[in-house]
Short mmCIF file of C-alpha atoms and ligand atoms in Angstrom, two decimals:
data_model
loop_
_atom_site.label_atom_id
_atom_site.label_comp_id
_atom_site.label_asym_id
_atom_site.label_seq_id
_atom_site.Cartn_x
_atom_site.Cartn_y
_atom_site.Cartn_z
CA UNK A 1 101.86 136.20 93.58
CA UNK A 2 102.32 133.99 96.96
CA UNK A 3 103.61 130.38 96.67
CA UNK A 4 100.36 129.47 97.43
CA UNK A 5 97.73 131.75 95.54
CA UNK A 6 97.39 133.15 91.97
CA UNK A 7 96.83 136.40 90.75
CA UNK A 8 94.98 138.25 89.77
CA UNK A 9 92.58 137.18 92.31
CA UNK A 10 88.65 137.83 91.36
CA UNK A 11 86.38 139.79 94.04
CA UNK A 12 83.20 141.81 93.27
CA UNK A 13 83.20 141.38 89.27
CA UNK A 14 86.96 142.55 89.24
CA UNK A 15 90.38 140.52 88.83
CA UNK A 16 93.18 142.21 90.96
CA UNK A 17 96.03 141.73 92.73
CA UNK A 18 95.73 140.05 96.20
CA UNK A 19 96.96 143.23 98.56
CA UNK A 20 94.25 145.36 96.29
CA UNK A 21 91.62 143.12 97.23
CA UNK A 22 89.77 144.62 100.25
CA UNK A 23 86.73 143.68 101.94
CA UNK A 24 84.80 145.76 104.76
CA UNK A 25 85.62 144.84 108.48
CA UNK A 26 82.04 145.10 108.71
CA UNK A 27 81.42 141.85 106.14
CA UNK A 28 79.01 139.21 107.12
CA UNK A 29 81.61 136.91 106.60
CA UNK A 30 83.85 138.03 108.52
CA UNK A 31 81.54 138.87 111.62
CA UNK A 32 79.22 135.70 111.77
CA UNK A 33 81.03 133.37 109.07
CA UNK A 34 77.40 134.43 107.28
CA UNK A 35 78.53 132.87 103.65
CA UNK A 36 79.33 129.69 102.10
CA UNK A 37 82.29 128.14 99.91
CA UNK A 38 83.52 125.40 97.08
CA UNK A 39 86.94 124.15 96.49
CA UNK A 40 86.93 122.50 93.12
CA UNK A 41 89.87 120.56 92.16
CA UNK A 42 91.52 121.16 88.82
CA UNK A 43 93.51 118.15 86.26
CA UNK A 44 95.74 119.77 83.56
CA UNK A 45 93.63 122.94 83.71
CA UNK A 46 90.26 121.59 83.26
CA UNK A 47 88.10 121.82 86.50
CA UNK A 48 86.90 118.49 88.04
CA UNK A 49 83.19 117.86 88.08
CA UNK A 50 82.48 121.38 87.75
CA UNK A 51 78.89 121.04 87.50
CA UNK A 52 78.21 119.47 90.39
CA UNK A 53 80.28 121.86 92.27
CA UNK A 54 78.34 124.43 91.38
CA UNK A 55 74.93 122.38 91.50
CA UNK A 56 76.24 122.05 95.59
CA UNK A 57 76.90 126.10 96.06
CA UNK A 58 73.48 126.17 94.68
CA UNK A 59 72.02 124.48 97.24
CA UNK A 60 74.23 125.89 99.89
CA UNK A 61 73.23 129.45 98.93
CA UNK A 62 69.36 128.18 99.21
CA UNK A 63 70.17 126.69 102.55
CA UNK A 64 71.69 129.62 103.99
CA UNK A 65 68.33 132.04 101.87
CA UNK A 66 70.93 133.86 100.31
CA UNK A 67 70.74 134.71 96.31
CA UNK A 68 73.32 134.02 94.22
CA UNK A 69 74.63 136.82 93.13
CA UNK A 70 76.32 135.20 89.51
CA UNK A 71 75.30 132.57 86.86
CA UNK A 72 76.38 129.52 86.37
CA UNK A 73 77.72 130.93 82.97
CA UNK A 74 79.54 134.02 84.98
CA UNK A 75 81.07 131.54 87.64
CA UNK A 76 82.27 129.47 84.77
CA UNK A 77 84.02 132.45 83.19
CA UNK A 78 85.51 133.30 86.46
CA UNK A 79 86.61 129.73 87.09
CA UNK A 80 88.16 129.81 83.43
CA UNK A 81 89.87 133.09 83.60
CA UNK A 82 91.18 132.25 87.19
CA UNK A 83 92.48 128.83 86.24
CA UNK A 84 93.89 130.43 82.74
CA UNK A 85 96.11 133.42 84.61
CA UNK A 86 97.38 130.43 87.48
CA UNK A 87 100.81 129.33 86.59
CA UNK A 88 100.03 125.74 87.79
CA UNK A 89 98.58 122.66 85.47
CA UNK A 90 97.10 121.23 88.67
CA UNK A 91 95.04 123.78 90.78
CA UNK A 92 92.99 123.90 93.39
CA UNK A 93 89.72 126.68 92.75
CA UNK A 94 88.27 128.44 96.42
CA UNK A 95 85.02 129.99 96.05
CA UNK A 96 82.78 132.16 98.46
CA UNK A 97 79.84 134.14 99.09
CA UNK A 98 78.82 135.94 102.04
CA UNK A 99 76.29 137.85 102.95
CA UNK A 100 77.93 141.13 102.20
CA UNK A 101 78.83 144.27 104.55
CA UNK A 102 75.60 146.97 105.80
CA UNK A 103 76.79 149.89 107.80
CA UNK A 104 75.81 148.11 111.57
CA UNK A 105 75.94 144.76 113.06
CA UNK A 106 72.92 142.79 113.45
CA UNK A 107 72.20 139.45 113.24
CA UNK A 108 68.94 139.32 111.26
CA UNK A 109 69.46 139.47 107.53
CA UNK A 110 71.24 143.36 105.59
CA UNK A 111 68.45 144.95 103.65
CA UNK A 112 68.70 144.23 99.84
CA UNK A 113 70.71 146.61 99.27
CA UNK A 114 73.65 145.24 100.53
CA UNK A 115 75.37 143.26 97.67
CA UNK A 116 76.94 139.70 98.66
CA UNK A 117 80.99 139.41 98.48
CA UNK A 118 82.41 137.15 96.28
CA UNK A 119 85.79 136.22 96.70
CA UNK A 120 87.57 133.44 94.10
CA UNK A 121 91.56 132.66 93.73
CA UNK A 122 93.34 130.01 92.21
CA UNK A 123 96.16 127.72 94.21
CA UNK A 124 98.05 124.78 93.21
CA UNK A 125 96.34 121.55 93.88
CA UNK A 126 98.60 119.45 96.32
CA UNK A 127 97.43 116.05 96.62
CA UNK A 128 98.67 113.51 99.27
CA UNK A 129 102.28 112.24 99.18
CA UNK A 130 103.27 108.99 97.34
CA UNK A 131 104.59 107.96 100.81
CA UNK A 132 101.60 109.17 102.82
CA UNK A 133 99.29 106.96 100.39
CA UNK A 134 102.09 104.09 100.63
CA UNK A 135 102.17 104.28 104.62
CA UNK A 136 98.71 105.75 105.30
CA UNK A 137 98.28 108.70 107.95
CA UNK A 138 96.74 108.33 111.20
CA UNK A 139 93.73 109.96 112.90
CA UNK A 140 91.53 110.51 115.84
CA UNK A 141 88.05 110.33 116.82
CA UNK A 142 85.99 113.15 118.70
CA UNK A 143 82.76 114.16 119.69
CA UNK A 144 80.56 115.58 116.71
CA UNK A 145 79.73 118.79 117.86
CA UNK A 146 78.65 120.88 114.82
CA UNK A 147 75.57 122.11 114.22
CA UNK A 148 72.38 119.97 112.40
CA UNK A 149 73.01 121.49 108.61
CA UNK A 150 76.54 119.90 107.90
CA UNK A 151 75.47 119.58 104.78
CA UNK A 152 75.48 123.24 103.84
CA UNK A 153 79.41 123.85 103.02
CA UNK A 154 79.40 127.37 104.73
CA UNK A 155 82.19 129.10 106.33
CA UNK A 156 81.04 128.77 109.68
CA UNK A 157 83.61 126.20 110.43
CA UNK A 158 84.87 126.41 113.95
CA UNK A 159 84.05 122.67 115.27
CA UNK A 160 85.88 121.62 112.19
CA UNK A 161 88.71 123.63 112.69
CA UNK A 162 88.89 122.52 116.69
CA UNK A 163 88.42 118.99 115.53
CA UNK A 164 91.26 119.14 112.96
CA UNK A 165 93.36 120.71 115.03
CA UNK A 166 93.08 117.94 117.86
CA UNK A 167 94.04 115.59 115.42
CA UNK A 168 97.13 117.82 114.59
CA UNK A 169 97.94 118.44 118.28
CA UNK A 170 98.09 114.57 118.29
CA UNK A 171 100.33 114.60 115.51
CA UNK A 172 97.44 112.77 113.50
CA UNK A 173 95.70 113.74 109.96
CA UNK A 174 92.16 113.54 110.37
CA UNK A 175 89.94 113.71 113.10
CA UNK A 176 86.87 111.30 111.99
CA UNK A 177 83.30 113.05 114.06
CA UNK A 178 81.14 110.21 115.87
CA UNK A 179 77.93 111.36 116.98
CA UNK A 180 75.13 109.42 118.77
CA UNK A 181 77.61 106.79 118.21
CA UNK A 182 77.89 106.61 114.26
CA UNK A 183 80.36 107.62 112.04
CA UNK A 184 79.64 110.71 109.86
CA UNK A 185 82.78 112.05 107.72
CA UNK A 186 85.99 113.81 108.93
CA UNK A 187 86.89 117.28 109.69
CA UNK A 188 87.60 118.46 106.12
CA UNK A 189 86.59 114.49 104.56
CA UNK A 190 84.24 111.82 104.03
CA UNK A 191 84.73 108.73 105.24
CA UNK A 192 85.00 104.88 103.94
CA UNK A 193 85.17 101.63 105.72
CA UNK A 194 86.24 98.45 104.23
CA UNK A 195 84.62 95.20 105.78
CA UNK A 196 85.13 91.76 104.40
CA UNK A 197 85.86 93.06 100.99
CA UNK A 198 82.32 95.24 101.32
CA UNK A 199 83.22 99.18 100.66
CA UNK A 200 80.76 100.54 103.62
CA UNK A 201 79.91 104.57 103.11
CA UNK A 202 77.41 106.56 105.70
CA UNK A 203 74.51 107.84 103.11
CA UNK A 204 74.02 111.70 102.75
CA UNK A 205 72.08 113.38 105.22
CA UNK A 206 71.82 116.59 107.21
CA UNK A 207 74.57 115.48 109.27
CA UNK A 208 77.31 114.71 106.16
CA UNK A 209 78.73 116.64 103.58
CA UNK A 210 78.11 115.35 99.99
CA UNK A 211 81.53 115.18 98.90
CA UNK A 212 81.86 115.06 95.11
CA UNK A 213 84.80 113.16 95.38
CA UNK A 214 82.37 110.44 97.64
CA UNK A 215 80.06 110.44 94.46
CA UNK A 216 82.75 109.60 92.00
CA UNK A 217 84.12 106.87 94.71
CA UNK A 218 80.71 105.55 94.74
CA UNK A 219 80.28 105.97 90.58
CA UNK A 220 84.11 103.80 90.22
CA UNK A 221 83.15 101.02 92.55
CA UNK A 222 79.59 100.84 90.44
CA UNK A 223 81.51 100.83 87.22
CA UNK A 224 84.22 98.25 88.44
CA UNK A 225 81.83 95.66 90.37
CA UNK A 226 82.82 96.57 93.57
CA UNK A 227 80.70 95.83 96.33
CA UNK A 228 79.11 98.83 98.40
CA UNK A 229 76.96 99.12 100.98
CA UNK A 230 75.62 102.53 102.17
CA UNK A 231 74.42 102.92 105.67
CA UNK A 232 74.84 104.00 109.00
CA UNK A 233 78.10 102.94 110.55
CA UNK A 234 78.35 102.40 114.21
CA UNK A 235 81.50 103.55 116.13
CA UNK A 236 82.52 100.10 116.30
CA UNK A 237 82.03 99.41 112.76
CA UNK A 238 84.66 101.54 112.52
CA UNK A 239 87.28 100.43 115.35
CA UNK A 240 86.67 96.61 113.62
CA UNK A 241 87.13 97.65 110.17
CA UNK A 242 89.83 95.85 108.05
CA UNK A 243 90.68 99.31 105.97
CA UNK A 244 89.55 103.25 106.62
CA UNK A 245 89.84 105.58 104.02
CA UNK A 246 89.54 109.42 103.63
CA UNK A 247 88.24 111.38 100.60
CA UNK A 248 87.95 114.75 99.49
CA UNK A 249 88.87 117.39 96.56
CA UNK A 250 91.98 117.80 97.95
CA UNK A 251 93.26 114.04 99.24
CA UNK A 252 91.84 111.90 97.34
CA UNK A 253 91.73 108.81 97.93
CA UNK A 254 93.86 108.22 101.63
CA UNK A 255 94.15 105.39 103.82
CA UNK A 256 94.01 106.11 107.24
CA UNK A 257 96.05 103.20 109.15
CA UNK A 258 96.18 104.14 112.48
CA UNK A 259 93.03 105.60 114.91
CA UNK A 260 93.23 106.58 118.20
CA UNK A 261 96.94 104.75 118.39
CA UNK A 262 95.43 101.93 117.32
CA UNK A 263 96.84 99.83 113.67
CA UNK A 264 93.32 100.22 111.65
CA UNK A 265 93.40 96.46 110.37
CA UNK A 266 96.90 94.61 109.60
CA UNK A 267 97.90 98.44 110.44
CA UNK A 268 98.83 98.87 106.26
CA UNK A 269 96.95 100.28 103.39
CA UNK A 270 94.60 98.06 102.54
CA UNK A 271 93.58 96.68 98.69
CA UNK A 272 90.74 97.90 98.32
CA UNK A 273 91.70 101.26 98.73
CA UNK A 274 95.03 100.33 96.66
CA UNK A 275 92.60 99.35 93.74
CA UNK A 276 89.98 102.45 94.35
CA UNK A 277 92.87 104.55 94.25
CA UNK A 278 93.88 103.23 90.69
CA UNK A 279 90.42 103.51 89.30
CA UNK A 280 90.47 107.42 90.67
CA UNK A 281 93.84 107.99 88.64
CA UNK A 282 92.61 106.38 85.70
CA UNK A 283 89.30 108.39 85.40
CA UNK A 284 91.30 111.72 86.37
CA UNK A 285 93.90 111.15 83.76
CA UNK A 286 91.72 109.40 81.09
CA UNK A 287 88.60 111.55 81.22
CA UNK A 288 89.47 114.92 82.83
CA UNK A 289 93.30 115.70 81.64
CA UNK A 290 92.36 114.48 78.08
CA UNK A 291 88.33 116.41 78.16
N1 PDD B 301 86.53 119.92 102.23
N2 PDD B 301 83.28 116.68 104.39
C1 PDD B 301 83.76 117.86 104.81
C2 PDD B 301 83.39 118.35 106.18
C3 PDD B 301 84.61 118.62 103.98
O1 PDD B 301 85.08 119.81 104.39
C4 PDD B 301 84.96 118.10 102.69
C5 PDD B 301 85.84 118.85 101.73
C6 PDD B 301 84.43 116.86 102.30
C7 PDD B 301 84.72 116.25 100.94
O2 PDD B 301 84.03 116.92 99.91
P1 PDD B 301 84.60 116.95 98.41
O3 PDD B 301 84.84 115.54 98.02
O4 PDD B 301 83.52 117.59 97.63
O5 PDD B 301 85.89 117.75 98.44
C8 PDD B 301 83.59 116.19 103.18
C9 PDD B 301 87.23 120.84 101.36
C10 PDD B 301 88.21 120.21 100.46
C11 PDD B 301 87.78 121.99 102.20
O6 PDD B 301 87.07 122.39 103.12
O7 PDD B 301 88.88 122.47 101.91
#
């Protein structure tokens, strides 16, 4: 086992050790980035919103006109077994599909005959810092230059990855993607704006991810009487906000403090994000570490 992923790893209907777990140079995946993914965070061994997970690699898999290849039933008892064998109460679950490996490379679609790959491991789930979420982390802005179906979570993820790594060359977090001149979501995040005490979200179209984490943000502030309003934000919606928050499977709930060099508001986290933050510990540890 690796610090960082659990074994046995599952791929093809078989658990094995990661170096036995060998996929054809010739795989879709590897050759176009033909599949799709989930990450599905994991509370004291019981997988986080599971369902809907699984509802979203649904509709990836349609996007992309790709079957999938298991159940909801099988993936479950992959999930379970995966997040069973992990050492780690808190995990972190990566799933994918691609389109499998024919004999030649061609763009057009494998004959049926060529099985998908499925690939699933297990890591531990590392969550943001208590001083990261005390100081907030910074970020940039760049151009959004993916493609129109961002939200289909598939592999092919090279504008995220340049984006992201401009923000790391910059020594920032996050690199938050404006196009036509609104905001959309982050690299690997969505995105929240705080405005006046309003919590201000971009709604879900082709050109966002829907983050489960964004529907349980949206669920708490329902439950707790906090104001939302979800529309397009304008780039300067965001420069003029008082708070900026990231959120994702991963992070959470994280306030982002500084853009472009610039203090986001007063330049601290703000309380809104303080108090959402609460609420998102409280459901985790009430609801999902105690089923
Ligand atoms: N990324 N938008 C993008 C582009 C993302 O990649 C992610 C998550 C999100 C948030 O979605 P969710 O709340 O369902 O995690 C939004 C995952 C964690 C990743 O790629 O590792």
């Amino acid at each position: 086992m690796t610090a960082y992923v659990a074994e046995p790893v599952y791929l093809n209907g078989q658990f094995k050790p990661l170096a036995e777990a060998g996929v054809s140079p010739l795989d879709r995946g590897f050759l176009y980035g033909d599949g799709v993914y989930e990450v599905i965070p994991v509370y004291s061994r019981r997988p986080f919103r599971i369902d809907e997970h699984l509802t979203r690699l649904q509709a990836t898999l349609d996007g992309i006109r790709l079957a999938n290849p298991l159940t909801v039933d099988a993936w479950k008892s992959v999930i379970f077994k995966l997040i069973a064998d992990a050492p780690w109460e808190d995990q972190s679950v990566y799933l994918q599909v691609t389109r499998g490996a024919d004999d030649k490379r061609d763009h057009a679609f494998p004959p049926a005959s060529v099985a998908p790959t499925v690939f699933a491991f297990a890591s531990p789930l590392v969550t943001p810092s208590a001083e990261q979420r005390t100081r907030g982390v910074s970020a940039i802005t760049v151009a959004d230059e993916r493609w129109a179906r961002c939200d289909l979570k598939v592999l092919s993820l090279l504008a995220n990855v340049l984006a992201r790594q401009a923000a790391v060359d910059q020594g920032c977090t996050e690199a938050l993607l404006i196009r036509d001149g609104y905001l959309k979501e982050g690299a690997a995040s969505n995105i929240f704006i705080v405005k006046d005490g309003v919590l201000l979200a971009p709604p879900k179209t082709r050109l966002m991810l829907p983050g489960i984490t964004y529907d349980v943000i949206l669920e708490l502030a329902a439950t707790h009487g906090q104001a939302v309003d979800v529309r397009e934000l304008t780039e300067m919606e965001l420069r003029h906000a008082d708070e900026v928050w990231m959120t994702s499977s991963t992070k959470e709930i994280l306030p982002i403090t500084t853009l472009d060099g610039q203090p986001v508001g007063n330049g601290q986290p703000g309380p809104v994000a303080a108090r959402m933050w609460q609420w998102y510990q409280d459901f985790k540890n009430h609801i999902m570490r105690q089923g």
